[in-house]
Coordinates of N, CA, C and O in Angstrom, one line a residue:
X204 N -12.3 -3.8 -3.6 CA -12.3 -3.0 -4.8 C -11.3 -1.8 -4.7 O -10.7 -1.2 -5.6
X205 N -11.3 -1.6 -3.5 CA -10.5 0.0 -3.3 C -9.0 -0.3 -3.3 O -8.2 0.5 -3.7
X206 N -8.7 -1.7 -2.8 CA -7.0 -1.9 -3.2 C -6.9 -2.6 -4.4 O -5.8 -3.1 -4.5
X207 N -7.7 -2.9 -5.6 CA -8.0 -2.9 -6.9 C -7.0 -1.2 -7.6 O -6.0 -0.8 -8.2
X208 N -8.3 -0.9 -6.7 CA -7.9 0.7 -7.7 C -6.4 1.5 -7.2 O -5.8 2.3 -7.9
X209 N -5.9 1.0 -5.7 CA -4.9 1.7 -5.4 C -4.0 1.2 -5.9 O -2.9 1.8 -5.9
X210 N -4.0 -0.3 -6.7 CA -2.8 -1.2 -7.7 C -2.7 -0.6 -8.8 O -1.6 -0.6 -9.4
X211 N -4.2 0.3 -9.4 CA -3.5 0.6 -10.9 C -3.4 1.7 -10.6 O -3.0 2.3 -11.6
X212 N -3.5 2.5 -9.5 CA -3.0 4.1 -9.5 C -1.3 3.7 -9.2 O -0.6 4.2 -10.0
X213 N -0.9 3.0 -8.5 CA 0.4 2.8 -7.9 C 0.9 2.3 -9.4 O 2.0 2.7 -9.7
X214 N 0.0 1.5 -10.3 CA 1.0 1.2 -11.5 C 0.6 2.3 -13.0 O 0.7 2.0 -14.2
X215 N 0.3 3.2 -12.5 CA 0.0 3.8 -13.6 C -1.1 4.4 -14.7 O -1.3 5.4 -15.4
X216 N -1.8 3.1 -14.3 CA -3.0 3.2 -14.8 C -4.2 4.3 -14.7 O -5.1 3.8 -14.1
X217 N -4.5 5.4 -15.2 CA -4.8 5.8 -14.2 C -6.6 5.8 -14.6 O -7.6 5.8 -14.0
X218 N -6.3 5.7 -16.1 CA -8.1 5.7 -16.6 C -8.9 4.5 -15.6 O -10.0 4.5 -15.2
X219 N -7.6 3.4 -15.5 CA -8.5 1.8 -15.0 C -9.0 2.2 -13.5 O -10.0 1.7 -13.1
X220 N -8.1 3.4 -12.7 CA -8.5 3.4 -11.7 C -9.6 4.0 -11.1 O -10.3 3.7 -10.1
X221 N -9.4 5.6 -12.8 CA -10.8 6.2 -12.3 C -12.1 5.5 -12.4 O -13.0 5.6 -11.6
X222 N -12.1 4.6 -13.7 CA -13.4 3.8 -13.7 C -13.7 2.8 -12.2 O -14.9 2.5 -11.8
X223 N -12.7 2.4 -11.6 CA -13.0 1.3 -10.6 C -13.1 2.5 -9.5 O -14.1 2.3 -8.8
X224 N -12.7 3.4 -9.2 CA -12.9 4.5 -8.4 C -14.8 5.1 -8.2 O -15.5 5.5 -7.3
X225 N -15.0 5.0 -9.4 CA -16.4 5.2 -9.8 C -17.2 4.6 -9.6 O -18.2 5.0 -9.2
X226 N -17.0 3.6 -9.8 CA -17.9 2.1 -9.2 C -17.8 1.6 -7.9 O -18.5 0.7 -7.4
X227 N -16.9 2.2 -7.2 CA -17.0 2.3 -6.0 C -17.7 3.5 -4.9 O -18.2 3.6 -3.8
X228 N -17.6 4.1 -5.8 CA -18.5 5.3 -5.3 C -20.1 5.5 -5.8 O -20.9 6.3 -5.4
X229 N -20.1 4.5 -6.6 CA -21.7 4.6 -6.8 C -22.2 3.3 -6.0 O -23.5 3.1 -6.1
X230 N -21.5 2.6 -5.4 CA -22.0 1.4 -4.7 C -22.1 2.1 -3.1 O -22.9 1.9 -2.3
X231 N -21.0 2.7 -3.1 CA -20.8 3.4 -1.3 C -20.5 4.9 -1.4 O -19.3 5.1 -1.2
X232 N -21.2 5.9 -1.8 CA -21.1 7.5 -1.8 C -20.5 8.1 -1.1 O -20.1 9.2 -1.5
X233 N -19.9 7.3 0.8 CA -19.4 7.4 1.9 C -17.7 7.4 1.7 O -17.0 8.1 2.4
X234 N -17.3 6.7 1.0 CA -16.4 6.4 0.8 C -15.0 7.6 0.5 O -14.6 8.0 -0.7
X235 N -14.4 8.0 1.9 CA -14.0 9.1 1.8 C -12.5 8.8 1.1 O -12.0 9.7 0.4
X236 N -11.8 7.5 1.2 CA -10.4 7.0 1.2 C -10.6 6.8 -0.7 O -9.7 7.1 -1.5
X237 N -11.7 6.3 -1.1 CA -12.1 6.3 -2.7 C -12.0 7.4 -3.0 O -10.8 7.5 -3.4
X238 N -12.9 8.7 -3.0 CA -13.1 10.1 -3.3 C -11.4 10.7 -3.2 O -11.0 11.4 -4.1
X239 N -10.7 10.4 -2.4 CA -9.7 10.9 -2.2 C -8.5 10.4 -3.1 O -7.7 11.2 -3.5
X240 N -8.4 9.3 -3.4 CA -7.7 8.6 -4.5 C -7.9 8.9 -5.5 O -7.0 9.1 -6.3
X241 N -10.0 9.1 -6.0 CA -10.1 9.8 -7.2 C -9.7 11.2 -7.4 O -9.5 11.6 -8.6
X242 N -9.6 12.3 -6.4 CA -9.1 13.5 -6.5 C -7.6 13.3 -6.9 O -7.4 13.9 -8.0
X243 N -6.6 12.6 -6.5 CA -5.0 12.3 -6.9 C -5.4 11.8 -8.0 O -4.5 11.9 -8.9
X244 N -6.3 11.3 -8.3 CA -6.5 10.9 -10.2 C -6.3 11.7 -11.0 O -5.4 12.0 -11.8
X245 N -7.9 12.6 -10.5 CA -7.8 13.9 -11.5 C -6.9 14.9 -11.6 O -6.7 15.5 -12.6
X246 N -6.0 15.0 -10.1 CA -4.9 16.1 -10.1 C -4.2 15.7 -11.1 O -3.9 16.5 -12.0
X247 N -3.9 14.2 -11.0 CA -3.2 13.5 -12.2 C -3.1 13.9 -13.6 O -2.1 14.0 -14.2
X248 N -4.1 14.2 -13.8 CA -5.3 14.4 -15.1 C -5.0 15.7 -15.4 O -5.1 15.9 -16.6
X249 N -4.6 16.5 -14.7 CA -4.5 17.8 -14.7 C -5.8 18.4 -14.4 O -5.6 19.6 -14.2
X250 N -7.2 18.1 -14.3 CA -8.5 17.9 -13.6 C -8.2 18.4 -12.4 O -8.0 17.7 -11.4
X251 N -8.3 19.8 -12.3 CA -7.7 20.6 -11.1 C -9.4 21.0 -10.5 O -9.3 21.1 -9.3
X252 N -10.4 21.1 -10.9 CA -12.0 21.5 -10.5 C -12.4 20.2 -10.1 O -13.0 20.3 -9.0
X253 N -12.4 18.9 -10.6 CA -12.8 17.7 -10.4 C -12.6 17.5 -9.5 O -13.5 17.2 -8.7
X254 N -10.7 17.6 -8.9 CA -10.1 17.3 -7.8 C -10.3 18.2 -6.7 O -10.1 17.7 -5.5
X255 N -10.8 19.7 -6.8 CA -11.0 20.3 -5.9 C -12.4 20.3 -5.5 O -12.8 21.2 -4.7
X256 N -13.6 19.2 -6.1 CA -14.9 19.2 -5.5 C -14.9 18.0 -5.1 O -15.8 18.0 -4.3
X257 N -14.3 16.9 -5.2 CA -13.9 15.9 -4.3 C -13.8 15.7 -3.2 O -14.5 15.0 -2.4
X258 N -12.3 16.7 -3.1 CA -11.6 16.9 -1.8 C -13.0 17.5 -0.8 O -13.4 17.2 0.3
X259 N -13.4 18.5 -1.7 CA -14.7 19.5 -0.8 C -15.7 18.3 -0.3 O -15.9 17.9 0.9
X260 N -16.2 17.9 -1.5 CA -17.0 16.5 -0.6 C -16.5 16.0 0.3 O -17.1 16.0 1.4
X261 N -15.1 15.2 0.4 CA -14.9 14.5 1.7 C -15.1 15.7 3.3 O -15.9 15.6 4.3
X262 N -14.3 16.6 3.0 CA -14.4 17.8 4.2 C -16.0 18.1 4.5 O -16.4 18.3 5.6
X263 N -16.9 18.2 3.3 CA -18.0 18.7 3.9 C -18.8 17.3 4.8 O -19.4 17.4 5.8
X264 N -18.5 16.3 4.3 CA -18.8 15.1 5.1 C -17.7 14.6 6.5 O -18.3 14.0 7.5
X265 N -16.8 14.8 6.6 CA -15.9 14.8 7.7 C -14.8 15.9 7.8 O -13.6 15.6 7.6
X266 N -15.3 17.0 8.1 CA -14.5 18.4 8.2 C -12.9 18.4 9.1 O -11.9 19.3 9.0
X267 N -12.9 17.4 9.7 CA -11.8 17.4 10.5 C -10.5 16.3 9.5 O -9.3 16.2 9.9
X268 N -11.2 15.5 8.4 CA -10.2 14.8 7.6 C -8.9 15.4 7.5 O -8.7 15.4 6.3
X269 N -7.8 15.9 8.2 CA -6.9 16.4 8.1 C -6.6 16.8 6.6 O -6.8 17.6 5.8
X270 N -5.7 15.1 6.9 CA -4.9 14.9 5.5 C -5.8 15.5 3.9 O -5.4 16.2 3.0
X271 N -7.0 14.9 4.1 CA -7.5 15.7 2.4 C -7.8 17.4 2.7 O -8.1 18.1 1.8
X272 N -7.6 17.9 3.9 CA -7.6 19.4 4.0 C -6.1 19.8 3.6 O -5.9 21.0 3.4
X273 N -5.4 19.1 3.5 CA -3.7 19.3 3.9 C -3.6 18.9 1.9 O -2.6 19.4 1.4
X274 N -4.0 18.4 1.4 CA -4.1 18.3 -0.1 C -5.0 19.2 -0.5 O -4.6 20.2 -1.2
X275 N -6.2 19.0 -0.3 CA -6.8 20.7 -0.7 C -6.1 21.8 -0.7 O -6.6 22.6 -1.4
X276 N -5.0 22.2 -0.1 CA -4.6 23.5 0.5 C -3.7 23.6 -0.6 O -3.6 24.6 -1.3
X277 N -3.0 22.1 -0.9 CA -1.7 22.0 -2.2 C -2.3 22.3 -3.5 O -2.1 23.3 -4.3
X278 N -3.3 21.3 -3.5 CA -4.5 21.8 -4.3 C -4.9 23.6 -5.0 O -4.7 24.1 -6.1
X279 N -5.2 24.0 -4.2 CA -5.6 25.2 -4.0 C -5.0 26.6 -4.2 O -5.4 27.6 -4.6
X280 N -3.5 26.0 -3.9 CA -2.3 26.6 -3.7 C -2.2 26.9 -5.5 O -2.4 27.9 -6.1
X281 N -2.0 25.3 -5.8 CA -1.6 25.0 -7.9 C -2.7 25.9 -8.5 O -2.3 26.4 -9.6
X282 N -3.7 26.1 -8.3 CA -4.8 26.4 -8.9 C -4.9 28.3 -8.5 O -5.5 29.0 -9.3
X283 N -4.6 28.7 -7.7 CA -4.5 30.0 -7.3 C -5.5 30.2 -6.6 O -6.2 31.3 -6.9
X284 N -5.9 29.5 -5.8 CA -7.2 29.9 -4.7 C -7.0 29.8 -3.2 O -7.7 29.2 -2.4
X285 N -5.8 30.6 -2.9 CA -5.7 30.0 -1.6 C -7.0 31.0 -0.9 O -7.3 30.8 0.3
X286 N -7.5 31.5 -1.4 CA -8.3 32.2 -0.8 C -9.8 31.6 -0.5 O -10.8 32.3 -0.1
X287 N -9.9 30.4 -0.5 CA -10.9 29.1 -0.6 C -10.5 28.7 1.3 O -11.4 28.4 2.1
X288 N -9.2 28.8 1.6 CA -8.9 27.9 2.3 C -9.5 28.0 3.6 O -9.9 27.1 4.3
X289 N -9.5 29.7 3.9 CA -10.2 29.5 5.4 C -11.5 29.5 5.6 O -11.8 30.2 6.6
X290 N -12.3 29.1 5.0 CA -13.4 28.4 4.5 C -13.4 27.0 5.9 O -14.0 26.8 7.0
X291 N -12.5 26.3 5.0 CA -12.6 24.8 5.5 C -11.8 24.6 6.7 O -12.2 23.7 7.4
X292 N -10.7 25.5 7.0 CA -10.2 25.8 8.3 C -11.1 26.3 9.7 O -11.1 26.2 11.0
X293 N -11.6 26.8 8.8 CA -13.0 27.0 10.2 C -14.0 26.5 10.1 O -14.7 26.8 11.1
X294 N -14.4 25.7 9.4 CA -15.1 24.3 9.3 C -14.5 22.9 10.0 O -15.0 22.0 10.5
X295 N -13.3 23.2 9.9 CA -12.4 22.0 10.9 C -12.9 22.1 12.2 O -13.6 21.3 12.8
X296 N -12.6 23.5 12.7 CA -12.3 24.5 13.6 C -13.8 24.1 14.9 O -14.0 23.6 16.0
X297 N -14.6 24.8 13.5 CA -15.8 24.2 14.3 C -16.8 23.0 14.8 O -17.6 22.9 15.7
X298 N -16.2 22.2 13.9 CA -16.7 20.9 13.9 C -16.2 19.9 15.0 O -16.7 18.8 15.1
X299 N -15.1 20.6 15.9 CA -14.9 19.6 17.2 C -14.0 20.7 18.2 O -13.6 21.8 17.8
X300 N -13.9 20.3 19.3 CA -14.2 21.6 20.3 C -12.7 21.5 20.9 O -12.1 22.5 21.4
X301 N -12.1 20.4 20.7 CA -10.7 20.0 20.5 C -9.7 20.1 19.6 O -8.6 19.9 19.9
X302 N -10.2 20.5 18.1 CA -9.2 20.6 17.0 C -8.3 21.7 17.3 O -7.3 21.4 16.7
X303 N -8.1 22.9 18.0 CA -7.6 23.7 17.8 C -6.1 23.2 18.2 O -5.1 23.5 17.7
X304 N -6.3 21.8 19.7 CA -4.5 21.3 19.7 C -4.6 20.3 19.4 O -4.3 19.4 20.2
X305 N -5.0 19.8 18.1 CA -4.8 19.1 16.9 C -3.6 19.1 16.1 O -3.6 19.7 15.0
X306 N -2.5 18.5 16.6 CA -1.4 18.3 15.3 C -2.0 18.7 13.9 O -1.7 19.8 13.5
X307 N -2.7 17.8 13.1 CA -3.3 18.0 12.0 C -3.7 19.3 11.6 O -3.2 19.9 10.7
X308 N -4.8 19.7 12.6 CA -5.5 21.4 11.8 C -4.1 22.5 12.2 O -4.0 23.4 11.3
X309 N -2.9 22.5 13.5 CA -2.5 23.2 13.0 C -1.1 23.4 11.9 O -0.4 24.4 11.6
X310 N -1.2 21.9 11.5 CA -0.1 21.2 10.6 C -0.7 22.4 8.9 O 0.0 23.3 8.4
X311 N -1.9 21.8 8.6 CA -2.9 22.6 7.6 C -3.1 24.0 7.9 O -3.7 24.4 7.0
X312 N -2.9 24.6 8.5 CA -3.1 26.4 8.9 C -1.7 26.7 8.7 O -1.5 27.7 8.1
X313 N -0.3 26.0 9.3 CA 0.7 26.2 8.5 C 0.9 26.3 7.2 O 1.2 27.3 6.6
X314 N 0.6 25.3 6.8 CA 0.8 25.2 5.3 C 0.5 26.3 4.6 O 1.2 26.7 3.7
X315 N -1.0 27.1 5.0 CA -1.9 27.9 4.5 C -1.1 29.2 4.9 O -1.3 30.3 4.4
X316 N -0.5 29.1 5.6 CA 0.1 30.6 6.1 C 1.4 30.5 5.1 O 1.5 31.4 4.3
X317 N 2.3 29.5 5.1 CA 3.4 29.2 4.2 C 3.1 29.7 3.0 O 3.7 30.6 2.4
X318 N 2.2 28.9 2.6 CA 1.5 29.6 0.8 C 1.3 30.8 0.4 O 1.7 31.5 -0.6
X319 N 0.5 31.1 1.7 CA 0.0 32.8 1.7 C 1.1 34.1 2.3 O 0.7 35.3 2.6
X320 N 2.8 33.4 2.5 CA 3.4 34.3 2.5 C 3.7 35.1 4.0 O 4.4 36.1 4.4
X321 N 2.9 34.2 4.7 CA 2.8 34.8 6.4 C 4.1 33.6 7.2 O 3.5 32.6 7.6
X322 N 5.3 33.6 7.3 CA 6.2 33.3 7.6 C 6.0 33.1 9.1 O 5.6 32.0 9.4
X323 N 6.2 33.8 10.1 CA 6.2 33.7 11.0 C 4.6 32.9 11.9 O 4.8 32.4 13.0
X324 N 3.3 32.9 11.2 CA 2.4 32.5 11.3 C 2.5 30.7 11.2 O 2.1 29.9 12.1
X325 N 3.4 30.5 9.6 CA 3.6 29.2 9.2 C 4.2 28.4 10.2 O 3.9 27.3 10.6
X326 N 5.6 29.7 10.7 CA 6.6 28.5 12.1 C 5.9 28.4 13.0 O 6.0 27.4 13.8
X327 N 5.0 29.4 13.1 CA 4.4 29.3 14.8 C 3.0 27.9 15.1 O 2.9 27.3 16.2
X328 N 2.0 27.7 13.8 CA 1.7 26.9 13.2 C 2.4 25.4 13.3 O 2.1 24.6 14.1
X329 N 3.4 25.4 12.5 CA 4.4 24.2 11.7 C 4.9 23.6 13.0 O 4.9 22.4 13.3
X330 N 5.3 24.6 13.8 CA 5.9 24.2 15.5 C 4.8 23.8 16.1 O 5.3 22.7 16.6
X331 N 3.4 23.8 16.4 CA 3.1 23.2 17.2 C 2.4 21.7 16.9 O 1.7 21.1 17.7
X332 N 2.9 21.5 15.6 CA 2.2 20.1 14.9 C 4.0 19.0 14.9 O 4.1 17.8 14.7
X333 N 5.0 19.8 15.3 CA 6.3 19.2 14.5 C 6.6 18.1 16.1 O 7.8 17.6 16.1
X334 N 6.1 17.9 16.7 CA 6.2 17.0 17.7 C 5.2 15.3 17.3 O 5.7 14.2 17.5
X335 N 4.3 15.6 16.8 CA 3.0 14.7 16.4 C 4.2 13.5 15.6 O 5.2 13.7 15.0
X336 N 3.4 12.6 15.9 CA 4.3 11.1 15.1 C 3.8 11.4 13.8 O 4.7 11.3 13.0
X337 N 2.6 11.6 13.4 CA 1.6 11.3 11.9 C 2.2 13.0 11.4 O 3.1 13.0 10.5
X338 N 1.7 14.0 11.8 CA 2.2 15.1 11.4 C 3.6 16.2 11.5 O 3.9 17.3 11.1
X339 N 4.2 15.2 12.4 CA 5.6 15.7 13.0 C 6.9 16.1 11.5 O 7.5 17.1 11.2
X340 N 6.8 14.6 10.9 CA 7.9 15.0 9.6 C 7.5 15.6 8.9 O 8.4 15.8 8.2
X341 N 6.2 16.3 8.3 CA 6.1 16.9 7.2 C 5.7 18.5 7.6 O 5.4 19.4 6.8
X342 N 5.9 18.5 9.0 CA 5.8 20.2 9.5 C 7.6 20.5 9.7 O 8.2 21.6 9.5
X343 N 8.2 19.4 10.1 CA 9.4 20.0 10.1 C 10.3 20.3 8.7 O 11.1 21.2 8.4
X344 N 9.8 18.9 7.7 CA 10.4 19.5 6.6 C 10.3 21.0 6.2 O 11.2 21.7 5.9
X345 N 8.7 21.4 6.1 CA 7.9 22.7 6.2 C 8.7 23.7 6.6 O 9.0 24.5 5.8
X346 N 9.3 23.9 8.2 CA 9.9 24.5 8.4 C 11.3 24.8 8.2 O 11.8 25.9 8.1
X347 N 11.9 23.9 8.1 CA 13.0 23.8 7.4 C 13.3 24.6 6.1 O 14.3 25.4 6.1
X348 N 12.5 24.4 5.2 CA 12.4 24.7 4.0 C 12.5 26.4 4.5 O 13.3 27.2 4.1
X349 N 11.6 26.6 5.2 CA 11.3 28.0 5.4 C 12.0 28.3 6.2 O 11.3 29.2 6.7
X350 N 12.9 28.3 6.9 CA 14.0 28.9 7.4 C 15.1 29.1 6.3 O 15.8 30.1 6.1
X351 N 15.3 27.8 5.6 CA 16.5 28.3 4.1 C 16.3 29.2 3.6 O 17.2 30.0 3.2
X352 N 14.4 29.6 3.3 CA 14.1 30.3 2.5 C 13.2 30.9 2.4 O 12.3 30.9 1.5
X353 N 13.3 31.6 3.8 CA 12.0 32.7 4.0 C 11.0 33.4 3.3 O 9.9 33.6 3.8
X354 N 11.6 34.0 1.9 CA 11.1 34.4 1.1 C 10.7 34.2 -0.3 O 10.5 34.9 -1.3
X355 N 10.9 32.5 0.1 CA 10.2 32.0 -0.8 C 11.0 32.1 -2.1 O 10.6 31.4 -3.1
X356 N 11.9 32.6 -2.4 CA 13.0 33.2 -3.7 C 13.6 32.2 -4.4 O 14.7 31.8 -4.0
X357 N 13.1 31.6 -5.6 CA 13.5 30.8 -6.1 C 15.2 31.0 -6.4 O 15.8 32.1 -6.6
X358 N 15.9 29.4 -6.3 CA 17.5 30.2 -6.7 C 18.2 29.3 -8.0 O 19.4 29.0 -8.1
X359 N 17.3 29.1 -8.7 CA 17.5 28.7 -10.1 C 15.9 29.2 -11.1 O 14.9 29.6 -10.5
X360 N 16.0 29.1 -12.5 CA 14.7 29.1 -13.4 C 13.9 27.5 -13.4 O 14.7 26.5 -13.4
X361 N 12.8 27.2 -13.4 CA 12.2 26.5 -12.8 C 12.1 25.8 -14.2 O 12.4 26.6 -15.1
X362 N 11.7 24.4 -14.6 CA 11.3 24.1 -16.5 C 9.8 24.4 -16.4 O 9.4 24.8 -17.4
X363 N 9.1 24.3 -15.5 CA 7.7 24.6 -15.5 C 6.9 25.6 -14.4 O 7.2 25.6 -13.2
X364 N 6.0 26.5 -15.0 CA 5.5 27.2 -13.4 C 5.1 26.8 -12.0 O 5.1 27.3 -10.9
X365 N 4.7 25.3 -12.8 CA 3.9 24.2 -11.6 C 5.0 23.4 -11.1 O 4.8 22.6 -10.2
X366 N 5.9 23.6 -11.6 CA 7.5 22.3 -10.9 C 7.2 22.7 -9.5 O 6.6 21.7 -8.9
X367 N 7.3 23.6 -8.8 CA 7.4 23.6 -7.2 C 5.9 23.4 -6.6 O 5.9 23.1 -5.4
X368 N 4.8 23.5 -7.0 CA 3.8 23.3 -6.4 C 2.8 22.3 -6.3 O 1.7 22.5 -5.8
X369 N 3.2 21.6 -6.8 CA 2.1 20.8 -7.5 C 2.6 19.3 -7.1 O 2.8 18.3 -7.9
X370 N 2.8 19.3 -5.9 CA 3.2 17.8 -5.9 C 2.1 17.7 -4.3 O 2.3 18.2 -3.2
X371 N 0.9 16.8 -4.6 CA 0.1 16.7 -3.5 C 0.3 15.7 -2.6 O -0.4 15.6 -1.6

């Protein structure tokens, strides 16, 4: 049922998916890879509260889920809450006694530093995840970006507020 619903999110669909997303989740509650598909629904949706109690469900049930902490944060970012985030960063944190040399958590504490403007925090962060096979390309793009553009300074007018943030 769940690569049902990833066929009509991938084609567009997105009402068919949330209903089959639903019916999957009332059959298996557990279902962290469903919940997380239905949050990219609602982001979809422009359902920015839907998608951010989602994402919270999967973390409060598997705190170390990287990847939906690393979308929460984008999440979070679009909606103006970065102030949510070290919440669930220290819920990673605590929940296994090894996350700290985690590619992942500190792939996600970059991001969170990036957002929140702490530059040197983000490279130091961004650098120690940019080695990892699964987290390696998307800390280096990360840094990359932020070396062009440390300060974040947009260098054109943007057509929308959300053009740069909002892609989870």
């Amino acid at each position: 049922m769940l690569e049902l619903a990833l066929l009509r999110y991938k084609q567009g669909r997105l009402t068919q998916c949330e209903e089959q997303c639903l019916v999957l989740l009332r059959v298996n509650t557990n279902n962290n890879a469903c919940a997380m598909l239905l949050a990219d629904v609602y982001f979809l949706k422009q359902d920015h509260v839907a998608a951010t109690a989602k994402l919270c469900a999967v973390l409060d049930r598997e705190p170390n889920n990287y990847f939906a902490l690393s979308k929460l944060i984008k999440l979070l970012r679009c909606a103006g809450q970065l102030n949510d985030v070290p919440r669930f960063v220290d819920l990673a944190e605590r929940s296994n006694a090894r996350s700290l040399s985690h590619p992942g958590l500190n792939f996600c504490k970059g991001l969170h530093c990036r957002y929140s403007n702490d530059v040197p925090g983000a490279i130091k962060h961004l650098n120690l995840a940019r080695r990892d096979g699964k987290w390696g390309l998307p800390a280096l793009v990360n840094m990359i970006e932020l070396y062009l553009n440390p300060n974040c300074e947009t260098q054109h007018t943007p057509v929308s507020p959300l053009v740069n943030c909002c892609r989870i």
